[in-house]
Short mmCIF file of C-alpha atoms and ligand atoms in Angstrom, two decimals:
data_model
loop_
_atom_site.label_atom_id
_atom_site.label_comp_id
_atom_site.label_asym_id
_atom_site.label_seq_id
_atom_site.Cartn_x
_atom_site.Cartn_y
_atom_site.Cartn_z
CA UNK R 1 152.60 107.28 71.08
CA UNK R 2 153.89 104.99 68.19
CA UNK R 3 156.20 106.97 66.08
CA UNK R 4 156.10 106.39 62.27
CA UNK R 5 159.07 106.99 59.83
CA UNK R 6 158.75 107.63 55.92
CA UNK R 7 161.95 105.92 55.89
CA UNK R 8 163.11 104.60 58.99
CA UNK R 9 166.58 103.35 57.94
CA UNK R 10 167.70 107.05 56.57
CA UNK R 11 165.79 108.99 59.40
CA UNK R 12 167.06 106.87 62.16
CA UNK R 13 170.81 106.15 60.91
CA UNK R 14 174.00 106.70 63.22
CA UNK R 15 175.71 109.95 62.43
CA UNK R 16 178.90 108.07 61.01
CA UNK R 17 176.55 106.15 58.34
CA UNK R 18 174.89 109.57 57.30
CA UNK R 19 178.06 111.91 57.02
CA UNK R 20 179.56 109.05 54.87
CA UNK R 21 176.74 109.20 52.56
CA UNK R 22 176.72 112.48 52.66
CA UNK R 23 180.06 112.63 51.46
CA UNK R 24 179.76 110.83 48.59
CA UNK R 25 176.87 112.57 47.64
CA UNK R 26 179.03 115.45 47.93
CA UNK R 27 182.09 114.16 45.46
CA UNK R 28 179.75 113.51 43.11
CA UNK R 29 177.53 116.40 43.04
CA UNK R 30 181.01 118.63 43.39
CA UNK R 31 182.46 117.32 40.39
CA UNK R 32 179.00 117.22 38.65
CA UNK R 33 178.69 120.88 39.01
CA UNK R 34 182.15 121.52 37.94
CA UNK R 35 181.92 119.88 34.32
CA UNK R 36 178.66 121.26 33.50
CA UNK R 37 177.63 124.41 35.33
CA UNK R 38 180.01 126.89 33.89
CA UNK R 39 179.20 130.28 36.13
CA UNK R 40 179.84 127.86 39.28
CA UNK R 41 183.05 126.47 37.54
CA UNK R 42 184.74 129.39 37.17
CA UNK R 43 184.20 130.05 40.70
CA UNK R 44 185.97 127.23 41.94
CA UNK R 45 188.67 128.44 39.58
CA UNK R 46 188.42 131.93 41.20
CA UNK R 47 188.67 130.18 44.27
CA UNK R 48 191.65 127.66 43.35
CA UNK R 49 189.24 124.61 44.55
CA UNK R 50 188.88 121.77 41.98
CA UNK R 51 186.61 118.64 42.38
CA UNK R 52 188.89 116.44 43.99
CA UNK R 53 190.30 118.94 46.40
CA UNK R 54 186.79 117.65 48.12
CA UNK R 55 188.17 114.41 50.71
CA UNK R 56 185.92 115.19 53.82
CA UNK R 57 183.18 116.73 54.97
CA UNK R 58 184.74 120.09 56.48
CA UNK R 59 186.58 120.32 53.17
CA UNK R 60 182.93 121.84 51.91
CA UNK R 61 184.35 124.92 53.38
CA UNK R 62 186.52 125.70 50.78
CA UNK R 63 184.16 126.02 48.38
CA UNK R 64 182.65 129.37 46.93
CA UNK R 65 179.42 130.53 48.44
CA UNK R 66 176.26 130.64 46.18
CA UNK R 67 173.57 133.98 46.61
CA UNK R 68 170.42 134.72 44.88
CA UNK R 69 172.19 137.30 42.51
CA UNK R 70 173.95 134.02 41.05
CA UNK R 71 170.37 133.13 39.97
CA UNK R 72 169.63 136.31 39.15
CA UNK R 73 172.56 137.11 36.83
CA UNK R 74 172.16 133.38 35.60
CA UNK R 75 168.58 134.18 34.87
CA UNK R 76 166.62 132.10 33.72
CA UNK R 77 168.33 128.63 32.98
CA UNK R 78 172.15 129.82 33.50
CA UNK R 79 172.94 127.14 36.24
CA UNK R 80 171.11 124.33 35.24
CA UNK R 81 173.32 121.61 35.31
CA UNK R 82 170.71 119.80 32.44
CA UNK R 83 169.59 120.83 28.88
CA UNK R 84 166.24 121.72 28.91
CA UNK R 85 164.68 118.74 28.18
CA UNK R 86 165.01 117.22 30.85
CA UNK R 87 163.09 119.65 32.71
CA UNK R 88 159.78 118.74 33.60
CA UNK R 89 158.68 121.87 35.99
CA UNK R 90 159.74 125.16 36.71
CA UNK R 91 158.90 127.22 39.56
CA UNK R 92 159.89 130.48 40.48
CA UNK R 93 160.04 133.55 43.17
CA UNK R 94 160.98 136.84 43.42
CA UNK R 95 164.60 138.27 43.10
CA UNK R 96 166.10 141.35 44.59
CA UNK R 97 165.56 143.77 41.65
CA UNK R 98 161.82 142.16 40.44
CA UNK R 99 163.57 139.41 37.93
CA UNK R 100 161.79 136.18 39.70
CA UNK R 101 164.81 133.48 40.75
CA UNK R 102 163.52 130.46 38.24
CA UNK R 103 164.48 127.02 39.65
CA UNK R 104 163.73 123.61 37.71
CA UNK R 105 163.60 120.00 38.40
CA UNK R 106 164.04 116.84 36.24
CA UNK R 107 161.52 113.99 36.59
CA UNK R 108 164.05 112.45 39.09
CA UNK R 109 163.85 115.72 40.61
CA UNK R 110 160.23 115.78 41.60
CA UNK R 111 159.88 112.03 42.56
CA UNK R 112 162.96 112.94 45.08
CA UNK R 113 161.10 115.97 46.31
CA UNK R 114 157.71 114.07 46.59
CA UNK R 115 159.51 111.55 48.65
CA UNK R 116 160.97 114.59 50.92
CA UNK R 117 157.07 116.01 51.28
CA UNK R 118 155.86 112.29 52.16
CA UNK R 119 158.37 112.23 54.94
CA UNK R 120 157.88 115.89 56.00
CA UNK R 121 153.95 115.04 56.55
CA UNK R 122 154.70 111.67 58.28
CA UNK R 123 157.34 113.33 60.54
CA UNK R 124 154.22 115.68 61.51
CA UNK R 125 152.08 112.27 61.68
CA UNK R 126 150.12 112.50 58.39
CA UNK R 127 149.51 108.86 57.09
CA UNK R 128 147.23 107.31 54.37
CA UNK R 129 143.58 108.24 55.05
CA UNK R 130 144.41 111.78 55.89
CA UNK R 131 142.07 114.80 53.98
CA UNK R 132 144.90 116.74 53.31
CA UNK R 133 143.59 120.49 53.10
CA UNK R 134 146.49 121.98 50.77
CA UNK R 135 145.89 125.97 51.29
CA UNK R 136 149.52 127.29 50.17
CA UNK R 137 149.38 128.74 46.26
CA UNK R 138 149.33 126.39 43.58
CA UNK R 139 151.01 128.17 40.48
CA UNK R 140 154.78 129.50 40.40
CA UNK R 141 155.10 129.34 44.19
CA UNK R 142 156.40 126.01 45.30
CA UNK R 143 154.27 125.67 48.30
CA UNK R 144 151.16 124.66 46.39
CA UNK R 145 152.58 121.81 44.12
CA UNK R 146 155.72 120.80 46.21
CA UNK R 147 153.32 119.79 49.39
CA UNK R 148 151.00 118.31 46.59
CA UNK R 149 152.89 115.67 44.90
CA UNK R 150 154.20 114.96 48.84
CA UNK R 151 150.90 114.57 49.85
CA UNK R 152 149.84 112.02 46.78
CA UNK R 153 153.00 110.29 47.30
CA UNK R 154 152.25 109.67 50.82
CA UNK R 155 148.93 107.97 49.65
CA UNK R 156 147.19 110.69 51.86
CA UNK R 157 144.24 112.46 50.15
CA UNK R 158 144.97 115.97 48.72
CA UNK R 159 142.82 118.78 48.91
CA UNK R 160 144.10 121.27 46.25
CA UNK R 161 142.40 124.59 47.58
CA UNK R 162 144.88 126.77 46.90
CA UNK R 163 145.00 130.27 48.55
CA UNK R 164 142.33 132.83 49.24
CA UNK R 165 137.98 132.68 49.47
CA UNK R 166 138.22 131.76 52.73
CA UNK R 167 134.77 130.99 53.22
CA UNK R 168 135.16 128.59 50.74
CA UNK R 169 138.03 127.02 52.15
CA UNK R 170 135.73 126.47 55.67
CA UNK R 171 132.81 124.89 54.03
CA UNK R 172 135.36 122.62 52.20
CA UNK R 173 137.04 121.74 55.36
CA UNK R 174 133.83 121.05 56.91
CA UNK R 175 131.97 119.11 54.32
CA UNK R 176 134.62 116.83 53.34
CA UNK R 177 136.42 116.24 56.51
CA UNK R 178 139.71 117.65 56.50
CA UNK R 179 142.21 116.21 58.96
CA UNK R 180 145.26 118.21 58.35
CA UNK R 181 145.81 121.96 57.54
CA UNK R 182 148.72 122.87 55.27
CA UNK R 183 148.76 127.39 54.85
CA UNK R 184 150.59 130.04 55.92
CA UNK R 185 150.43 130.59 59.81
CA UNK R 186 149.14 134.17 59.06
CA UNK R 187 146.83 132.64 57.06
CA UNK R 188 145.70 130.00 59.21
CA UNK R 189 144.59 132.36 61.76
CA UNK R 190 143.14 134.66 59.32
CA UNK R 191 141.11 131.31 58.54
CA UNK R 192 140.34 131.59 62.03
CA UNK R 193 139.21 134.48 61.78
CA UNK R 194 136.95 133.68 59.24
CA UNK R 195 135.54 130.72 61.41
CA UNK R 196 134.61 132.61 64.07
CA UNK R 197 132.41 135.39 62.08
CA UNK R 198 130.56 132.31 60.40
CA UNK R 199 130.09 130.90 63.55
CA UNK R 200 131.88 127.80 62.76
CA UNK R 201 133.24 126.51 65.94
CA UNK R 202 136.63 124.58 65.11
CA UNK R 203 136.24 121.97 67.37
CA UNK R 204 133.09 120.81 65.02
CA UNK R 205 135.75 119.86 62.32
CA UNK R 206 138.34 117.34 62.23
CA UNK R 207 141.46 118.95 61.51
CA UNK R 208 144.49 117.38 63.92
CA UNK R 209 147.12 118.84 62.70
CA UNK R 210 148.43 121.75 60.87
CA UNK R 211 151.23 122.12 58.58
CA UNK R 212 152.84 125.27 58.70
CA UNK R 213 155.68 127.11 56.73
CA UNK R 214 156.96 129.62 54.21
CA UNK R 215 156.91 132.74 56.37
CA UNK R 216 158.50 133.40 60.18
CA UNK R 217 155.97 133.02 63.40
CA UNK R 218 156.80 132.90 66.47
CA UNK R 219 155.86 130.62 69.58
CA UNK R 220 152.94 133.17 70.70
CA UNK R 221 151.83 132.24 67.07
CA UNK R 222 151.72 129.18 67.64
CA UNK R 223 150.03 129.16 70.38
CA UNK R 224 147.26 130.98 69.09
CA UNK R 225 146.80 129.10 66.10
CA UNK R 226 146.80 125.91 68.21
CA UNK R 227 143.91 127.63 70.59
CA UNK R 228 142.02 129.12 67.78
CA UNK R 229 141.94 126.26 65.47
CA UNK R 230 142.23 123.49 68.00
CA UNK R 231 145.05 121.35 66.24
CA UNK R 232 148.56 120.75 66.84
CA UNK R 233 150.66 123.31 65.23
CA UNK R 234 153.81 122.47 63.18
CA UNK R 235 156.70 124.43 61.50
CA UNK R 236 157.41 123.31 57.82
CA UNK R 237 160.54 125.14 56.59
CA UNK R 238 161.95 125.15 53.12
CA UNK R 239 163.11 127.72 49.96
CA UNK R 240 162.77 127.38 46.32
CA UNK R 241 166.37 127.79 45.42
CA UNK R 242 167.28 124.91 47.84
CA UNK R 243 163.89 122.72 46.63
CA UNK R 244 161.02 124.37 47.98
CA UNK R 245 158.97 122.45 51.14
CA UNK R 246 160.56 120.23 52.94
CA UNK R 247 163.73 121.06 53.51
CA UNK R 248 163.13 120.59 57.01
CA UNK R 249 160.34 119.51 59.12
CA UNK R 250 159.57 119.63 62.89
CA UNK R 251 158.41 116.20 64.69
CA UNK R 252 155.65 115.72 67.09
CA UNK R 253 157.82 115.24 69.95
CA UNK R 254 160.34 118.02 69.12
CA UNK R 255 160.02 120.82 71.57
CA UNK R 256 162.85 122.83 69.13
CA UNK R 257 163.06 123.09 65.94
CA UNK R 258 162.68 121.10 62.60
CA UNK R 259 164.61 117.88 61.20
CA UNK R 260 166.56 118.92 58.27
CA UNK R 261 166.50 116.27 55.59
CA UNK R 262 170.01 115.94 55.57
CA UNK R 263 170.43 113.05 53.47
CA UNK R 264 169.41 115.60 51.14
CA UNK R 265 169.90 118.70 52.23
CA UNK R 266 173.71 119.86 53.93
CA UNK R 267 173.35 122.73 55.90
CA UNK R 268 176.03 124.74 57.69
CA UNK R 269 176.06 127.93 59.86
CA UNK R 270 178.08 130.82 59.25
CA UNK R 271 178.64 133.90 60.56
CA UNK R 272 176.90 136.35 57.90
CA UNK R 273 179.14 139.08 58.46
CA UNK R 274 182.31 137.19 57.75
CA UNK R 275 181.32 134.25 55.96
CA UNK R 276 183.53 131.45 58.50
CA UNK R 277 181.90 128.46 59.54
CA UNK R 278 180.73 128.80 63.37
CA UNK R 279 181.10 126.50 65.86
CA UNK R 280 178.17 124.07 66.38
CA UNK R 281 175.21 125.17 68.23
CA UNK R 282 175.94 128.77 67.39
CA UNK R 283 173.34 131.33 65.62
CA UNK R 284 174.01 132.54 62.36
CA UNK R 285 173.03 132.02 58.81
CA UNK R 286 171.50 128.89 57.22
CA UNK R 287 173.61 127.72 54.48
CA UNK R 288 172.77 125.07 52.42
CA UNK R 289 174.34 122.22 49.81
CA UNK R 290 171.84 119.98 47.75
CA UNK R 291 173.20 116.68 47.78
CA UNK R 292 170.59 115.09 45.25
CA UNK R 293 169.27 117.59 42.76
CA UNK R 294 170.21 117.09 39.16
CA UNK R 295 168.39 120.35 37.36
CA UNK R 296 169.92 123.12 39.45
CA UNK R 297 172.07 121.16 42.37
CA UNK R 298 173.20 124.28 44.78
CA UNK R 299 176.74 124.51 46.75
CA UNK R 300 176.66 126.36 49.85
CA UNK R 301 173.75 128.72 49.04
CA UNK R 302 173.02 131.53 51.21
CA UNK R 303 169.66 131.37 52.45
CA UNK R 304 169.91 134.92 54.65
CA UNK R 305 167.96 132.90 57.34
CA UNK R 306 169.02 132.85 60.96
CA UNK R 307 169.08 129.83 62.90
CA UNK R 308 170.88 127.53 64.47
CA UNK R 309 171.39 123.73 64.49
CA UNK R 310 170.78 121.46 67.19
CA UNK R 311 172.83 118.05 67.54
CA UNK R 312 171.50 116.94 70.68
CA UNK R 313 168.98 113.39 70.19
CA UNK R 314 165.11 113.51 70.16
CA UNK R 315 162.65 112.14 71.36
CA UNK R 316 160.87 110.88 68.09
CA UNK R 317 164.33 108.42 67.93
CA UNK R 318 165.27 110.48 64.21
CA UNK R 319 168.97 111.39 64.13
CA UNK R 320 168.59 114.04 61.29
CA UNK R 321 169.85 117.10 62.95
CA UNK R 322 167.43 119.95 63.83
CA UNK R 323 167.39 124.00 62.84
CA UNK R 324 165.33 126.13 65.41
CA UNK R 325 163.02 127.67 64.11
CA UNK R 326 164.13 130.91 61.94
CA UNK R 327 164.41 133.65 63.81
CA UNK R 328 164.45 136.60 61.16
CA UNK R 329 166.89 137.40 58.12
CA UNK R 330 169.60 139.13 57.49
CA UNK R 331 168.52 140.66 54.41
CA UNK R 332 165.74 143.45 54.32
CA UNK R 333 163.44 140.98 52.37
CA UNK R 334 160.08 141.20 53.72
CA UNK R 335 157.07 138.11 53.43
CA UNK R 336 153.84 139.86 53.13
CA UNK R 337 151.27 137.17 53.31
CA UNK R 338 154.00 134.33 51.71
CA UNK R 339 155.33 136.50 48.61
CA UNK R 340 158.84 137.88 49.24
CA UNK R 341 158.82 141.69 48.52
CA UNK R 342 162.36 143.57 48.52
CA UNK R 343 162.00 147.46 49.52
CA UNK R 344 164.27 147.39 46.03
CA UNK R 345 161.68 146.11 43.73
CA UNK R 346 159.00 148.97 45.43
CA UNK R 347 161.19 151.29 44.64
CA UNK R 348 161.85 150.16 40.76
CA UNK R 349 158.00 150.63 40.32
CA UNK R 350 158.05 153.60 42.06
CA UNK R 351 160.61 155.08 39.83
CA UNK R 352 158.65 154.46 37.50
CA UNK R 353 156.04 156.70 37.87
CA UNK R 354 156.55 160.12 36.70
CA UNK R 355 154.67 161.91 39.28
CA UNK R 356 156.52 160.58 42.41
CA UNK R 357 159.56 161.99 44.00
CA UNK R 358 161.94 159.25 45.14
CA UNK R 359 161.26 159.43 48.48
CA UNK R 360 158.82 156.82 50.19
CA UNK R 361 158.46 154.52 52.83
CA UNK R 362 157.20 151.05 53.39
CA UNK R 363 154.67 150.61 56.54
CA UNK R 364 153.90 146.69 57.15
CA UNK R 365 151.43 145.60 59.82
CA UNK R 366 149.24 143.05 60.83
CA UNK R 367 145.22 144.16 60.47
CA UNK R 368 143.57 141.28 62.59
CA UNK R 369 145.55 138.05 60.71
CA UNK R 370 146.41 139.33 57.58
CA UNK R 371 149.47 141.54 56.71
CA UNK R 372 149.07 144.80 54.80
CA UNK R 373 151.37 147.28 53.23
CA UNK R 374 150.95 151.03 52.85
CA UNK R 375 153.11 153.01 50.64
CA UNK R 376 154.00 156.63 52.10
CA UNK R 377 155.16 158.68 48.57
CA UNK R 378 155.84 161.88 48.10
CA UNK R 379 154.21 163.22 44.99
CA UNK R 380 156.37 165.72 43.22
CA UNK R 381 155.53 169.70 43.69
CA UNK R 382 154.45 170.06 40.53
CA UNK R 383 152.00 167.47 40.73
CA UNK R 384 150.38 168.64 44.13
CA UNK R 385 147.35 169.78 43.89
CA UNK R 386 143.77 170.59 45.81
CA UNK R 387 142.51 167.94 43.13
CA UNK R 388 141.38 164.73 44.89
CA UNK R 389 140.31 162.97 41.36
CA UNK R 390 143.93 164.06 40.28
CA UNK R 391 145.70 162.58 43.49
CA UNK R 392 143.87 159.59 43.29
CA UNK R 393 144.57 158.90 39.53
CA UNK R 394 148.10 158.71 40.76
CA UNK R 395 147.51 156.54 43.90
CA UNK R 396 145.25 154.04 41.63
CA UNK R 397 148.30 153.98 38.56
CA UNK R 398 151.06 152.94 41.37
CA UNK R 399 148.20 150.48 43.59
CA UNK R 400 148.10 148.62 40.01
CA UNK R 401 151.78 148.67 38.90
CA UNK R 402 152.86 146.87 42.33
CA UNK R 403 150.09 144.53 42.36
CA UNK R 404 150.96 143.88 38.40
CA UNK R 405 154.96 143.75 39.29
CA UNK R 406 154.76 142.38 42.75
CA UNK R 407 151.15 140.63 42.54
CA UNK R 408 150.59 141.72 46.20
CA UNK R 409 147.87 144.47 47.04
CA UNK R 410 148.92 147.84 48.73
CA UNK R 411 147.77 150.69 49.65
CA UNK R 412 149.00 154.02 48.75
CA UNK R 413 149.38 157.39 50.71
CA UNK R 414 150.50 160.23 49.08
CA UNK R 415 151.58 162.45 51.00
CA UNK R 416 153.15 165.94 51.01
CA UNK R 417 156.63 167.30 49.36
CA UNK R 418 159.68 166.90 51.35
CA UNK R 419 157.38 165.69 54.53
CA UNK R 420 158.99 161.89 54.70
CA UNK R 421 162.17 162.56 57.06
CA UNK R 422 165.96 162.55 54.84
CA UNK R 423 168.22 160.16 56.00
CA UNK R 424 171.09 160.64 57.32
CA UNK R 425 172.98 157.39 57.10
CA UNK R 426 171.03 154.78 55.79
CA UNK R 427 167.33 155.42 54.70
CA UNK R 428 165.12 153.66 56.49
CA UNK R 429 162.50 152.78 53.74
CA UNK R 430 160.33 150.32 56.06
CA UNK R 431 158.65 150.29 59.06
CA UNK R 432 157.58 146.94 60.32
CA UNK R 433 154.96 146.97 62.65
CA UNK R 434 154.12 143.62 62.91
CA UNK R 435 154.63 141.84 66.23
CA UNK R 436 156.00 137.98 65.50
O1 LIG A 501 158.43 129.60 51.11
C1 LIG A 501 158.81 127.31 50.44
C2 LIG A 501 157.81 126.84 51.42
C3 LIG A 501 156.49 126.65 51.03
C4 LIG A 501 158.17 126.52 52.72
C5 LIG A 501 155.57 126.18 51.92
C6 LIG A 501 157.24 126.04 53.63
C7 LIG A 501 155.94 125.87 53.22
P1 LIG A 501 160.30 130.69 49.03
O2 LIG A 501 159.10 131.37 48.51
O3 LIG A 501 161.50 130.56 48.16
O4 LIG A 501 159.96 129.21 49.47
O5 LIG A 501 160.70 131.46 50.37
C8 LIG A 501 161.76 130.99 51.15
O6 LIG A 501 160.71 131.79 53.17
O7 LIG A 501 164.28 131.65 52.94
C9 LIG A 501 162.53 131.85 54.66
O8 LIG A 501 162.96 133.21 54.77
C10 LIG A 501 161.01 131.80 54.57
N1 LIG A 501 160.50 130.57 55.20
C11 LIG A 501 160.11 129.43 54.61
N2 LIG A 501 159.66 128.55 55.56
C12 LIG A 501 159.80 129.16 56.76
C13 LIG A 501 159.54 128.79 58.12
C14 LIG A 501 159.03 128.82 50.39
N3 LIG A 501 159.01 127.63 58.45
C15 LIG A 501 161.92 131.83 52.40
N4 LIG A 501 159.86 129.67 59.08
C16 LIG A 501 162.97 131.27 53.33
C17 LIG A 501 160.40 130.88 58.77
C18 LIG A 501 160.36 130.45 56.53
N5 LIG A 501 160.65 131.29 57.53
#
């Protein structure tokens, strides 16, 4: 098989050439940050680390870590490190207590992260000529217009379905010829799904490939997308804060894990408990360092995800180094069809609501494809009654404040006082039931 590179110099490079980029990139974005993103400045002054304290590559260690309450308690343009006008797009996601985590880029910005997309799609052998069938959500989420502008800059043809209608999505797919798949695993198989009640056998289309990202799966997943879909599965990692997708991106030939775009994107393990540096090869958490971004460049962000990095060659000749794919988080946030729910920002809109006692649970699964959620909450005892049309007023008011607060759909059992179990240590507000 001939191997294509988006940029063959940068993707094949000896490790020497790339760290020394890397470091400059690193000097400069350091002391970039420090004159003009105060919050992060008085962190390194916290910290007793100044701009040229940074000589080598390990010296990134001594800088302060960044977390998604820095964006939070920044919100919304706090740690932009340009005025406003030179933003061209914003994007955002959910934060740990419902405020969404806003990220922008600059026009520089989005031609860097179109380049990132172009390679991330050749890396998974998309070239010009490719029907590009873009599934992941245009509209806040950065899945829909990140892969986008990657897919135009390529010179590949984009298909800008968006999410949902699934139906749709397969007569699009079919009529115009879609070789490549970009979604959600989940929802590619829930596509599958689809296929098979319409009677649409897979191998009448000509998808070769699919794209997939934003949400953990496992290898059974894959393999089952691969069978059901008949296409070559591949994992497409990335996170708003850090840029959105792209970060990383597995190859054809890589039998573990994703090339991480490290021209771009620095990435370090750490063990989350302590926050040191582990040795290479290790598990632990994903940290990252942009090395490019001008509207919000990030030092040593916490991305919760657990991983490891992988220095050993491939087989597709690229030296970036590889991540295996994420194994879970160390957080309790929860993907639920692609949007990141906290248990925290259930719990705000249950508090909310007068006839609820404080006392719930959070019961994911997977129905078929397709991940649900089903709120257990105790109604309070003056509000329990033998009326149904009373009960369900209540269920309807909190179905429509989540889907309104969180935009995802739930359902809602209410159920008896004092029937969901106390804690006795640390509640245990969700119950996962979905098998990865
Ligand atoms: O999910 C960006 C993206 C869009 C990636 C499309 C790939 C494809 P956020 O909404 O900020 O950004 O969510 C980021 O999603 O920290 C991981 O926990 C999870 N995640 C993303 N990609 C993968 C993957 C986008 N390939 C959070 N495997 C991250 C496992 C993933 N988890």
């Amino acid at each position: 098989m001939k191997i294509a590179y988006w940029n063959d110099e940068i993707e094949t490079m000896p490790r020497a050439g790339l760290e020394s980029i890397q470091l400059i990139r690193l000097q400069k974005l350091v002391t970039r940050v420090y004159a003009l993103v105060k919050p992060y400045r008085q962190k390194m002054d916290a910290a007793g680390v100044r701009p040229e304290d940074i000589r080598s590559l390990a010296d990134l260690q001594r800088l302060p870590f960044m977390v998604k309450n820095d964006l939070r308690d920044n919100y919304p343009f706090g740690l932009f490190a340009v005025s406003l006008d030179e933003i061209i797009r914003l994007h955002a996601s959910s934060g740990t207590t419902g405020k969404a985590t806003v990220v922008g880029y600059t026009e520089k910005d989005i031609v860097t992260w179109s380049n990132i997309v172009a390679r991330a799609l050749v890396c998974a052998g998309a070239h010009k000529g490719d029907l590009i069938h873009n599934a992941y959500g245009y509209g806040l989420f950065t899945g829909g217009l990140g892969a986008h502008y990657g897919i135009e800059r390529l010179g590949a043809t984009a298909i800008p379905v968006s999410g949902g209608n699934s139906k749709r999505q397969i007569s699009i797919m079919k009529d115009f010829g879609a070789t490549i798949l970009l979604s959600t695993p989940s929802y590619a198989l829930n596509l599958a799904e689809a296929m098979d009640s319409l009677g649409v056998d897979p191998k009448s289309l000509s998808l070769r490939v699919g794209i997939f990202g934003a949400e953990p799966w496992s290898e059974n997943m894959r393999e089952e997308v691969e069978r059901k879909l008949n296409l070559k599965a591949t994992d497409i990692y990335g996170l708003s804060e850090v840029m959105g997708p792209g970060v990383a991106m597995e190859c054809l030939l890589s039998d573990k894990g994703m090339h991480i775009m490290e021209d771009h994107f620095l990435p370090e393990i750490i063990d989350p408990d302590t926050g040191e540096p582990l040795p290479p090869g290790e598990t632990g958490e994903l940290v990252f360092t942009t090395l490019t971004k001008e509207a919000l460049p990030i030092i040593r962000y916490r991305t919760r995800d657990i991983s490891r990095l992988i220095y050993e060659p491939c087989s597709c000749g690229r030296t970036l180094v590889r991540m295996e794919k994420v194994s879970g988080r160390t957080d309790d946030m929860l993907i639920i069809r692609g949007v990141n729910v906290f248990p925290s920002q259930v719990e705000h809109v249950l508090m909310s609501v007068d006839e609820v006692e404080p006392h719930y649970q959070i019961v994911v699964d997977r129905v078929g494809n397709l991940d649900t959620m089903q709120l257990h909450v105790e109604v309070g005892e003056q509000f329990f009654s033998d009326k149904i049309k009373q009960l369900q007023g209540i269920r309807q008011h909190i179905q429509k404040e989540i889907k309104d607060y969180l935009g995802i759909t739930c359902k809602v059992k209410l159920v008896e006082p004092k029937s969901i179990q106390r804690s006795e240590g640390k509640a245990q507000r969700v119950i996962d039931n979905r098998k990865l």
